[in-house]
Each structure stands twice: as structure tokens, then as C-alpha cells.
PDB file of C-alpha atoms in Angstrom:
ATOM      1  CA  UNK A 109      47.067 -43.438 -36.023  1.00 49.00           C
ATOM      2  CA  UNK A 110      48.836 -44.490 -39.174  1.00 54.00           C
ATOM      3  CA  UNK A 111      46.899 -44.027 -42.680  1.00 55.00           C
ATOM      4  CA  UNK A 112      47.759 -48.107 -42.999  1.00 65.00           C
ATOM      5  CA  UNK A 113      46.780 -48.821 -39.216  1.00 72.00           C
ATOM      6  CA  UNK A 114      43.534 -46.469 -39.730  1.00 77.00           C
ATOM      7  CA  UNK A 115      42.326 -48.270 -43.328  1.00 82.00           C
ATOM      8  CA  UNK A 116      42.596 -51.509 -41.384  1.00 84.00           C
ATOM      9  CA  UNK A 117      40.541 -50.106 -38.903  1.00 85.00           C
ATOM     10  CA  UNK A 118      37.921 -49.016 -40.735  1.00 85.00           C
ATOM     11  CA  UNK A 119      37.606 -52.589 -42.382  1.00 88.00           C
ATOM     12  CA  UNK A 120      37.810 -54.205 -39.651  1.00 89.00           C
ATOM     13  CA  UNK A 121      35.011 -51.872 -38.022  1.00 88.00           C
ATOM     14  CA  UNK A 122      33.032 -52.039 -41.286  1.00 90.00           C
ATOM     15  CA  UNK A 123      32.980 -55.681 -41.502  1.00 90.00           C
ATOM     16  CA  UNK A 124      32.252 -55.999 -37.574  1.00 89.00           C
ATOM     17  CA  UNK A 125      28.980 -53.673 -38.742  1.00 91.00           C
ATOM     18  CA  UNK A 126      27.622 -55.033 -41.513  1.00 90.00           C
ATOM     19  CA  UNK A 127      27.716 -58.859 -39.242  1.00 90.00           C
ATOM     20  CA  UNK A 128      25.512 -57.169 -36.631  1.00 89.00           C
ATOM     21  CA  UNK A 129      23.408 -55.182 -39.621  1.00 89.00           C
ATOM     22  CA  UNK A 130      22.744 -59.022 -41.206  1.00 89.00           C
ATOM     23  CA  UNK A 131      21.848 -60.267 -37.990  1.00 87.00           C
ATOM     24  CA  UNK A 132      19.810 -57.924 -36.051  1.00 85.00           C
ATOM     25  CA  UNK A 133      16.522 -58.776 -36.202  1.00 82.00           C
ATOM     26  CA  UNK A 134      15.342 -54.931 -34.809  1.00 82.00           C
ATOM     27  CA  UNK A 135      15.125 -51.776 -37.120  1.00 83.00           C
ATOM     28  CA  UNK A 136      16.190 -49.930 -34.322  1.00 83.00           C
ATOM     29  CA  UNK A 137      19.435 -51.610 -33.800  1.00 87.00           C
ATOM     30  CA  UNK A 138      19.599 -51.835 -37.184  1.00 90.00           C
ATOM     31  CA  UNK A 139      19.484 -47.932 -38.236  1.00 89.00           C
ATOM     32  CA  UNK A 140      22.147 -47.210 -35.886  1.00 89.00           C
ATOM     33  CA  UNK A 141      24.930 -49.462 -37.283  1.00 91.00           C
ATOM     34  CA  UNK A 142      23.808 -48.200 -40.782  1.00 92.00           C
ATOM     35  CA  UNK A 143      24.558 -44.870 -39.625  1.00 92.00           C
ATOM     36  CA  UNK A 144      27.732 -45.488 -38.411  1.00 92.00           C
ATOM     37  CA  UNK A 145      29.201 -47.509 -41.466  1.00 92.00           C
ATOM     38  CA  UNK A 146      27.724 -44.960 -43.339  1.00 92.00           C
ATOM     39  CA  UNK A 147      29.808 -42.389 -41.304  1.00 91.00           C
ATOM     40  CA  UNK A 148      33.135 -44.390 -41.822  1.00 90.00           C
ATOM     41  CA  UNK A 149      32.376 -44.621 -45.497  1.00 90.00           C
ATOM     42  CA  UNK A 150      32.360 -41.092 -45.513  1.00 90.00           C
ATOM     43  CA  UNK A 151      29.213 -40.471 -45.983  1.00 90.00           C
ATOM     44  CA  UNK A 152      27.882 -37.032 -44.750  1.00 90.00           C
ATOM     45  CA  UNK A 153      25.483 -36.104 -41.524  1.00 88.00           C
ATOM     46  CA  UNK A 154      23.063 -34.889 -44.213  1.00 89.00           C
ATOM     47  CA  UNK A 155      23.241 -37.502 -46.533  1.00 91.00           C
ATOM     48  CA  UNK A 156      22.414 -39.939 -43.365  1.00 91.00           C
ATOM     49  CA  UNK A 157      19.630 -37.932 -42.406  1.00 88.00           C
ATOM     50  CA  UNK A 158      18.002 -38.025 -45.558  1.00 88.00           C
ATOM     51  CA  UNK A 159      18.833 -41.792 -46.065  1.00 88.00           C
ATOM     52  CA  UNK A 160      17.701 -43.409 -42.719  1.00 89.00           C
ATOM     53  CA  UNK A 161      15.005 -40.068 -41.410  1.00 85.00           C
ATOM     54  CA  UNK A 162      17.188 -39.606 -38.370  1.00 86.00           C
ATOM     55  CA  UNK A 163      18.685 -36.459 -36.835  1.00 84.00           C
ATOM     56  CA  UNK A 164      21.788 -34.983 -36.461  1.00 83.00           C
ATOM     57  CA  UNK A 165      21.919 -35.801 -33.019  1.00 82.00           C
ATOM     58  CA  UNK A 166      20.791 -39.374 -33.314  1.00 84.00           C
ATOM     59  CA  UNK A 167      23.881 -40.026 -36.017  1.00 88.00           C
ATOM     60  CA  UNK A 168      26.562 -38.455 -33.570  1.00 86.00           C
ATOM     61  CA  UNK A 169      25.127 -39.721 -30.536  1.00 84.00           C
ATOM     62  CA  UNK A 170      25.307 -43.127 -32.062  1.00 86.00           C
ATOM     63  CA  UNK A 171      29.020 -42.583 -33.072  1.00 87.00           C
ATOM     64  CA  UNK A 172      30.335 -41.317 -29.863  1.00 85.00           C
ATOM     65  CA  UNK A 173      28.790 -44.612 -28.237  1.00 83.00           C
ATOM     66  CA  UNK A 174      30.208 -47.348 -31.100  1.00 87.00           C
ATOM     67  CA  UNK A 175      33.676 -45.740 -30.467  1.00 85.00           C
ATOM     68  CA  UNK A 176      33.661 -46.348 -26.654  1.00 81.00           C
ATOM     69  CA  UNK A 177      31.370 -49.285 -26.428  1.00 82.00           C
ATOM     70  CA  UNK A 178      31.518 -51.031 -29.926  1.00 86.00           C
ATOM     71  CA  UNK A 179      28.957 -53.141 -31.035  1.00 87.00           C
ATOM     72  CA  UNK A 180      27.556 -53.455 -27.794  1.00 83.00           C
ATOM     73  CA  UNK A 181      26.715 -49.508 -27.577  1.00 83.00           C
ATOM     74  CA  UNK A 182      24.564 -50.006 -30.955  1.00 84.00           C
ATOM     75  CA  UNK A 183      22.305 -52.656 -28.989  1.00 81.00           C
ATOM     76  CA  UNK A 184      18.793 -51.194 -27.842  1.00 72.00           C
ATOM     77  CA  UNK A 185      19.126 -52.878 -24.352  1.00 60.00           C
ATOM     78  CA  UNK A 186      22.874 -51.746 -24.026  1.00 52.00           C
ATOM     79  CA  UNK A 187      22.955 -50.897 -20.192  1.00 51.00           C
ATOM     80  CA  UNK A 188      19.234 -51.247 -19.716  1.00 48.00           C
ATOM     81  CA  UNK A 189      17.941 -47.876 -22.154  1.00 56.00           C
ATOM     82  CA  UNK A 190      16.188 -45.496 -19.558  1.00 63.00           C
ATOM     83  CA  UNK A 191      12.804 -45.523 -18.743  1.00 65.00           C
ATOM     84  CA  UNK A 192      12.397 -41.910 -17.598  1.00 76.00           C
ATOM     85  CA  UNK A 193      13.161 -38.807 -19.648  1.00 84.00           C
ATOM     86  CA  UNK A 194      14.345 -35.558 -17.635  1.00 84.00           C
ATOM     87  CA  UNK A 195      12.548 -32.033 -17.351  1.00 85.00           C
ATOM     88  CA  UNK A 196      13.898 -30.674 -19.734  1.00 85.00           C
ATOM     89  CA  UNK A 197      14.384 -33.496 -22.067  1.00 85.00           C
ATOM     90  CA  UNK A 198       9.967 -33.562 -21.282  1.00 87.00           C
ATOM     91  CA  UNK A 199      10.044 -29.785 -22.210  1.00 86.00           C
ATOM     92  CA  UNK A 200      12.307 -30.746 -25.718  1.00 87.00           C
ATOM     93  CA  UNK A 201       9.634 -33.641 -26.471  1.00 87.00           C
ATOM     94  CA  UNK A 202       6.589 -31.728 -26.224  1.00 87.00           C
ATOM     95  CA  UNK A 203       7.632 -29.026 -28.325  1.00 86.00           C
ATOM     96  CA  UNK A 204       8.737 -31.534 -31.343  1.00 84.00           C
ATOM     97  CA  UNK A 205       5.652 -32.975 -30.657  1.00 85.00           C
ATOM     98  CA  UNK A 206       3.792 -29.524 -32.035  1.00 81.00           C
ATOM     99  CA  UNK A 207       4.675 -30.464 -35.509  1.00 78.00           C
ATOM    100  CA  UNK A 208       1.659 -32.594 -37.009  1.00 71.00           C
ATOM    101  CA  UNK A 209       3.561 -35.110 -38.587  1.00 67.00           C
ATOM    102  CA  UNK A 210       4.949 -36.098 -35.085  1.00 58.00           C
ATOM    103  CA  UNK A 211       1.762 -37.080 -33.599  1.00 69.00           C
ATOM    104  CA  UNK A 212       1.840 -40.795 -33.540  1.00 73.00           C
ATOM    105  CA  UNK A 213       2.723 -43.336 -30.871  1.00 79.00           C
ATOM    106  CA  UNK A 214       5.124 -44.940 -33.044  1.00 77.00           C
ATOM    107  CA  UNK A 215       7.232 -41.768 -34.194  1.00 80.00           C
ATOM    108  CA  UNK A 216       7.135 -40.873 -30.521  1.00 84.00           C
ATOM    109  CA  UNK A 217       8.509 -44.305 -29.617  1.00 82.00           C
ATOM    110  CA  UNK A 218      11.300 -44.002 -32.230  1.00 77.00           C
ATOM    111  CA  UNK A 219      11.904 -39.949 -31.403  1.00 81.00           C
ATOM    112  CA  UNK A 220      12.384 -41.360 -27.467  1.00 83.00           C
ATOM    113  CA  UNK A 221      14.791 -44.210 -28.451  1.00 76.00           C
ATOM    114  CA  UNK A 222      17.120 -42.345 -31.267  1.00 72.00           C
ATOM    115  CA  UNK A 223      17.533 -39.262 -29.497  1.00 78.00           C
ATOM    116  CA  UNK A 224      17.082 -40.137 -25.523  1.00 79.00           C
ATOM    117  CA  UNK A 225      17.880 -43.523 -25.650  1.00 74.00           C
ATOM    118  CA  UNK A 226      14.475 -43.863 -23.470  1.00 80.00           C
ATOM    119  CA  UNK A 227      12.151 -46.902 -23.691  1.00 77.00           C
ATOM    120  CA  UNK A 228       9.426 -46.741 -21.840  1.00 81.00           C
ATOM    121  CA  UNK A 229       8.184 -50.006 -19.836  1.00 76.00           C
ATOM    122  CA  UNK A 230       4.082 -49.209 -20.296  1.00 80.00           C
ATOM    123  CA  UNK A 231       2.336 -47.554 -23.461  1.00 81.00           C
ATOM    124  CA  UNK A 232       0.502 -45.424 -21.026  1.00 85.00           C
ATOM    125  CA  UNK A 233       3.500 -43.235 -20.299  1.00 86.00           C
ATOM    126  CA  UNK A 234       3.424 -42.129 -24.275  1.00 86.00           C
ATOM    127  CA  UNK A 235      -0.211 -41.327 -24.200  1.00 86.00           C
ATOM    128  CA  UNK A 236       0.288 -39.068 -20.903  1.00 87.00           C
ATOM    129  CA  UNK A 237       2.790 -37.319 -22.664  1.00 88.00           C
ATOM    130  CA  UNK A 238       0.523 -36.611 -25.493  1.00 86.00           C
ATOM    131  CA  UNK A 239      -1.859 -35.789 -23.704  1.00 84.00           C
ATOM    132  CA  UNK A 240       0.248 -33.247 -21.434  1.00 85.00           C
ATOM    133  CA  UNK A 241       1.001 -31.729 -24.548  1.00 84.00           C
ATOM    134  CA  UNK A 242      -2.544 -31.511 -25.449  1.00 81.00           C
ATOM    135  CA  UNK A 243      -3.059 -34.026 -27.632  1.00 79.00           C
ATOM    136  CA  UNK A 244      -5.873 -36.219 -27.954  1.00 73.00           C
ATOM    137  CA  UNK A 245      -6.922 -39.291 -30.167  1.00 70.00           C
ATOM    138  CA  UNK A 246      -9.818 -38.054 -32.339  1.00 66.00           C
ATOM    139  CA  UNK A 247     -11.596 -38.695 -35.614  1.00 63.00           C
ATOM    140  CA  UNK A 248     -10.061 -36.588 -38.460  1.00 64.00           C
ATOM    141  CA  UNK A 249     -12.318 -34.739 -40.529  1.00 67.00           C
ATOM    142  CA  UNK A 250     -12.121 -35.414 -44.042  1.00 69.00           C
ATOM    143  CA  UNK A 251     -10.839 -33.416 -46.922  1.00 71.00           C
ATOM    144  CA  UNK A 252     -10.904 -34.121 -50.608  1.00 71.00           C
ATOM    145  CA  UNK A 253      -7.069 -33.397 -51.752  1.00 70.00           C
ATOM    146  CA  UNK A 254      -8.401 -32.947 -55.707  1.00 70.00           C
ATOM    147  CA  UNK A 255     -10.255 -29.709 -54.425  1.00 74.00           C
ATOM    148  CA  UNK A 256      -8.867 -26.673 -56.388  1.00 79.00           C
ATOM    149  CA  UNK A 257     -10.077 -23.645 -53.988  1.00 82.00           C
ATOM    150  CA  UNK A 258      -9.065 -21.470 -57.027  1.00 86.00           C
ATOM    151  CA  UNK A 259     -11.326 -22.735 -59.532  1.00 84.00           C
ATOM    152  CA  UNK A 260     -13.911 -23.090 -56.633  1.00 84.00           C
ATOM    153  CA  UNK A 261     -13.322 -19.351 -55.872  1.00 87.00           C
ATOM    154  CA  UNK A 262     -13.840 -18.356 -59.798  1.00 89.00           C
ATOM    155  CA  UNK A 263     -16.690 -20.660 -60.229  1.00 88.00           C
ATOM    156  CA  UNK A 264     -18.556 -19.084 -57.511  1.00 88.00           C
ATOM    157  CA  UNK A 265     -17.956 -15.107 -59.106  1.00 92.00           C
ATOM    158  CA  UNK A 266     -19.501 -16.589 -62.322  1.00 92.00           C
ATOM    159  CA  UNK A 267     -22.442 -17.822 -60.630  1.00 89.00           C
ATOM    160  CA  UNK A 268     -22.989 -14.925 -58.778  1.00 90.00           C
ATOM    161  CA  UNK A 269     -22.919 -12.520 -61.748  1.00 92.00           C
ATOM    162  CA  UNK A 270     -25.440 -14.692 -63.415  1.00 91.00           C
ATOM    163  CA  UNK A 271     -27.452 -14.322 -60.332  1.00 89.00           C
ATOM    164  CA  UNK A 272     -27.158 -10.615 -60.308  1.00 91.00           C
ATOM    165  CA  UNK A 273     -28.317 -10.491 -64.260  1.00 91.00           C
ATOM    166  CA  UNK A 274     -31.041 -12.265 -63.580  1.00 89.00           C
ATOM    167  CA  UNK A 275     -32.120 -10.221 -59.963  1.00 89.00           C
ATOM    168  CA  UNK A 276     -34.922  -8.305 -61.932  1.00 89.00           C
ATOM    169  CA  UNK A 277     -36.560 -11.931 -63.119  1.00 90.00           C
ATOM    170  CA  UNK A 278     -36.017 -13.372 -59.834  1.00 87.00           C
ATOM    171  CA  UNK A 279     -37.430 -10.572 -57.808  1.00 86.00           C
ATOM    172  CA  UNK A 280     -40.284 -10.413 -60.221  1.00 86.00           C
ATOM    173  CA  UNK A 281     -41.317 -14.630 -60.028  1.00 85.00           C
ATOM    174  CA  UNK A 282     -40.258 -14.430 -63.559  1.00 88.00           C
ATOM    175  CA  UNK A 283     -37.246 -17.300 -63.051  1.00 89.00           C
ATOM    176  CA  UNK A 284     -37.165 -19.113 -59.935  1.00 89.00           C
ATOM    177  CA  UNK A 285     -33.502 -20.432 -59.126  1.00 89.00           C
ATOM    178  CA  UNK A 286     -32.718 -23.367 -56.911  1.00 89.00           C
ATOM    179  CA  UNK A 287     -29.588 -24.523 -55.071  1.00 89.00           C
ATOM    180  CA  UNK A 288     -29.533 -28.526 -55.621  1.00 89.00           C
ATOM    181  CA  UNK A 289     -27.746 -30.725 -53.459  1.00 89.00           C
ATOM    182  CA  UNK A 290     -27.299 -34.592 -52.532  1.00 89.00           C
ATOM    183  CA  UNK A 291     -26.577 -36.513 -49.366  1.00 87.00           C
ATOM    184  CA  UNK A 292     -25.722 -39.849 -48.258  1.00 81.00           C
ATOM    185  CA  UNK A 293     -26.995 -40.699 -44.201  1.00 79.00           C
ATOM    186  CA  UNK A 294     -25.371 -44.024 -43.310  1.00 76.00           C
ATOM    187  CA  UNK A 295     -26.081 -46.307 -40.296  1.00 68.00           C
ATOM    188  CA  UNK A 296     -22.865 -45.546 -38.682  1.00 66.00           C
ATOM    189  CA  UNK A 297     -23.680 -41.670 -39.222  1.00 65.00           C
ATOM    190  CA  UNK A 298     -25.986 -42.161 -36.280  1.00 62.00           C
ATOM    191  CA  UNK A 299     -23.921 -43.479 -34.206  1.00 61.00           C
ATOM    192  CA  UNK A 300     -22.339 -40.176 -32.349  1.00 60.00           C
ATOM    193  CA  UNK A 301     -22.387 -39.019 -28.964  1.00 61.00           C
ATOM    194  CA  UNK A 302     -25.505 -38.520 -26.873  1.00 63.00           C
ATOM    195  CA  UNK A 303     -25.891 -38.298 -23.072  1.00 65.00           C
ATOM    196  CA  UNK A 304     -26.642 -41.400 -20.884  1.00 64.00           C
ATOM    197  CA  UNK A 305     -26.506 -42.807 -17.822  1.00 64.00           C
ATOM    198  CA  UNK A 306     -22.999 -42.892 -16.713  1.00 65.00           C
ATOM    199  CA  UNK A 307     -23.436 -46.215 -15.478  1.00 69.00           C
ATOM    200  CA  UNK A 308     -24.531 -47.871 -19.051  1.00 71.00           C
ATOM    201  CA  UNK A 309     -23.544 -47.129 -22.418  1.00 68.00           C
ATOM    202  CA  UNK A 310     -26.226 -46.165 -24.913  1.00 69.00           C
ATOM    203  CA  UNK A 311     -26.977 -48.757 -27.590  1.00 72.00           C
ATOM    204  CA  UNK A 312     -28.239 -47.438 -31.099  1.00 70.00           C
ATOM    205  CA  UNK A 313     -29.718 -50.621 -33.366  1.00 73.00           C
ATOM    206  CA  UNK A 314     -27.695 -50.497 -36.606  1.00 68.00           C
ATOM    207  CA  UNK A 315     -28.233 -53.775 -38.652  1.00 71.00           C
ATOM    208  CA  UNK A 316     -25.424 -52.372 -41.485  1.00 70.00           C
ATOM    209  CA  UNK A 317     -23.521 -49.590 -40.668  1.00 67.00           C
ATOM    210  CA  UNK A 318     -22.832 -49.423 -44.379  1.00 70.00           C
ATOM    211  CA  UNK A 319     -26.595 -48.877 -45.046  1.00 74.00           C
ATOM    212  CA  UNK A 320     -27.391 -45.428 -46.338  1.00 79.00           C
ATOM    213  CA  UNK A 321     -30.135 -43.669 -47.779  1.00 85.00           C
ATOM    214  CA  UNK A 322     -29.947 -41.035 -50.600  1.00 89.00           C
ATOM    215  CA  UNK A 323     -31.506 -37.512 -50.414  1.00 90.00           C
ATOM    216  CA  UNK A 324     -31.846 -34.702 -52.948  1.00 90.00           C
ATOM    217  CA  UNK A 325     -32.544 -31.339 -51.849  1.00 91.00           C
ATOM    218  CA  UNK A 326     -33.374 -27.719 -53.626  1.00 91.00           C
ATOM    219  CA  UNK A 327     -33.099 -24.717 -51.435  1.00 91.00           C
ATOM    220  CA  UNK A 328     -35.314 -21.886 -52.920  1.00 89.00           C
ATOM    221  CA  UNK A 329     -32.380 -19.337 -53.112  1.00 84.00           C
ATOM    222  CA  UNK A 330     -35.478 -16.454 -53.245  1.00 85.00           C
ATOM    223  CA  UNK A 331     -38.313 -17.057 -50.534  1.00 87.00           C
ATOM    224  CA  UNK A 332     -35.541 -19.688 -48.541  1.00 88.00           C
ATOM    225  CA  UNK A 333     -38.172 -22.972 -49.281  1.00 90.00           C
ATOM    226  CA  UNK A 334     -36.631 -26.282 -48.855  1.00 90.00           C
ATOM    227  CA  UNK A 335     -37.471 -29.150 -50.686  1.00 90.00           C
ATOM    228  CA  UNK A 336     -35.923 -32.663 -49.312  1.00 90.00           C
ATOM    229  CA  UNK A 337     -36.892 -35.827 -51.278  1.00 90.00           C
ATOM    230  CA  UNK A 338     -35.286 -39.423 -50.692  1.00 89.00           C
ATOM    231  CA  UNK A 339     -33.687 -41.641 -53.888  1.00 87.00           C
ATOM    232  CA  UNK A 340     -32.316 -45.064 -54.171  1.00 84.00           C
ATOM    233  CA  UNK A 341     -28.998 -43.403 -55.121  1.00 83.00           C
ATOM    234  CA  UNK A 342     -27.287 -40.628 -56.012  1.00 80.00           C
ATOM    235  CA  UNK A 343     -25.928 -40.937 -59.838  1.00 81.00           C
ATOM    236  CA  UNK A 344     -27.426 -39.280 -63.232  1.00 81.00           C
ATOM    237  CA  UNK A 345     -30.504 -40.738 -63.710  1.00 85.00           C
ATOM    238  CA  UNK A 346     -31.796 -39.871 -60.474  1.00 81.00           C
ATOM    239  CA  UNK A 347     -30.285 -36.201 -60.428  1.00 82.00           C
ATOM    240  CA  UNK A 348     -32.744 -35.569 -63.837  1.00 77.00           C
ATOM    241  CA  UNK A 349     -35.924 -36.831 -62.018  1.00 80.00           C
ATOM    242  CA  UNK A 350     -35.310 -34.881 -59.246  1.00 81.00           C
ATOM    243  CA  UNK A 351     -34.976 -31.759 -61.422  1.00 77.00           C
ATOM    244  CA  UNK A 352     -37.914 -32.861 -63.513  1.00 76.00           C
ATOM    245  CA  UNK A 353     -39.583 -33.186 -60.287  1.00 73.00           C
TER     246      UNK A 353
END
């Protein structure tokens, strides 16, 4: 091809692109002309990826069916998309699926469509691949991000060599030394899992799950006595009369 004939190409290509882009009305469709007017504006497979979050495969894939098929090779129905993946395509999913950030419906919707072409007719055939790759849905256990292990580390070495100062004191009922702590029990904190009739589902009475009751409790770090005494919240004020108490 001619440098002239191959320019007017391009901008013919481009322009045939960016119509569909302003149309389509489905990210799907639309990330795939993106990456290919990206492609024949130069653009490179690495600058896609990071641009649109798709892989290497996805871009080329995505090429090689534009330049055959045209426009209509970009459409997500384009010859009906599969609805079945093979054994070893399977194999391929469930290992990309061991990286957390994977496990989500929606990413494994996308992953199936961008890289298979596969769209799946039912939901349920996404959850019995996650769940064939040992996956379940499940409440995440919370973690405060502003935690500093470190300081949490070297906090704890200064308390214990205060501690081990004061052993003699301790040991003789000189100094008594108490762990202090606060919790919150909510209604919904109640709720859990208990064992039932099979038949009928358990039903706990909770007027507001947001209700919750404050507790303060000292831990005798010595002879191991507990004290537990409830507050009408947890904030300064009550954290003094509890001491005081």
C-alpha cells in the first residue's frame, strides 16, 4: 500500500471509529474501537493498556477482528459472542481469578468478554465458576488502613518495660495495673448464625439494628479479674468515670 493510499486509509478508518465510538451506547463496544483508533494513531500496546485497563491480548485480538470484519467485528453481538468457554480457556480463568482484585462478578464479566469474547446467557454460570475456583461470597472483616503496626510494635516494648520496672510493686499489691478497654454491641451484632430447623429460618427481634450499648472493661493484668460495666457512650467523659470508678 502506498504512503498516500495508507494515510487515506487510516482517516477514513479513524473517522469510521470515532462515528461508532459517538454512538455506541455500550462501554464494551465502546473500549474496543478506542483501542483500535488508538492503535492507528500510533499509540503503543502499553500505553492502551494503561489508558483503557485492558490486556495485551484484548488490544490485538480486537485489531485482528476490525481488519477482517470492520466495524461489525467491534460489536458485542458480532456473530452471536459464545456462551461457553473451553477447558482450557476454564483452566486460564480460574487461575486469573487467584488474584484478589479479580474477584467480582463484574470484572469476571468484562475478563470473559475482552479476552474470550464469551457472554454468558445466566448469572449463575459466573458464580459456578467462582465457586469451582473456590470462591465464595462472604462478609469481609474489617481493617483500619490508618493502623501503623510499627508504632503499634514500639508502643507495646515501652509498655512492657514499664511493666517490668514496676514487677516488684505489682507482685507486692503495692500498684495494681489494669488493661482498659471499650466496646460497642449493636442489634445487628446478634444477628449471626445459629442452628435451626432446616425447615424455618430463625427469627431474632431487633427493633434497630443500629442500637448499641456501650461497655467499659478493666482486666486485672495481676490476679486476671475482670471488671465489665455498661455506659451511655464511649467518649471522654465517660472513659474518666470509669477510671474513677
Amino acid at each position: 500500500m502506498l504512503v498516500e493510499d495508507k494515510e487515506n486509509w487510516v482517516a477514513e478508518n479513524l473517522q469510521k471509529l470515532q462515528d461508532f465510538i459517538s454512538n455506541t451506547r455500550d462501554v464494551r463496544e465502546w473500549k474496543r474501537a478506542e483501542a483500535v483508533k488508538l492503535r492507528l494513531r500510533g499509540f503503543s500496546y502499553r500505553e492502551i493498556q494503561e489508558r483503557l485497563e485492558v490486556s495485551t491480548s484484548f488490544i490485538a485480538q480486537t485489531q485482528k477482528k476490525f481488519l477482517i470484519h470492520g466495524i461489525r467485528g467491534l460489536k458485542l453481538g458480532y456473530r452471536g459472542s459464545k456462551s461457553y468457554l473451553t477447558i482450557e480457556e476454564k483452566i486460564e480463568v480460574m487461575l486469573w481469578l487467584t488474584q484478589p482484585k479479580n474477584r467480582n462478578i463484574s470484572e469476571l464479566e468484562r475478563h470473559l468478554i475482552e479476552t474470550y469474547d464469551v457472554l454468558f446467557k445466566s448469572p449463575q454460570s459466573y458464580y459456578q465458576i467462582l465457586n469451582e475456583s473456590h470462591l465464595t461470597w462472604q462478609k469481609a472483616n474489617r481493617e483500619n488502613p490508618k493502623k501503623k503496626p510499627e508504632v503499634i510494635a514500639q508502643r507495646n516494648q515501652e509498655i512492657a518495660k514499664i511493666l517490668e520496672k514496676a514487677r516488684p510493686e505489682i507482685e507486692a499489691g503495692l500498684l495494681v495495673v489494669y488493661a482498659l478497654d471499650e466496646c460497642h454491641l449493636q442489634g445487628d451484632d446478634i444477628c449471626n448464625y445459629l442452628w435451626g430447623n432446616s425447615q424455618e429460618r430463625e427469627i431474632v427481634l431487633v427493633s434497630n439494628e443500629r442500637d448499641r450499648q456501650t461497655y467499659y472493661g478493666a482486666l486485672n493484668l495481676l490476679n486476671q479479674e475482670f471488671i465489665v460495666s455498661p455506659y451511655s457512650a464511649g467518649n471522654g467523659e465517660n472513659t474518666v468515670k470509669f477510671v474513677e470508678k
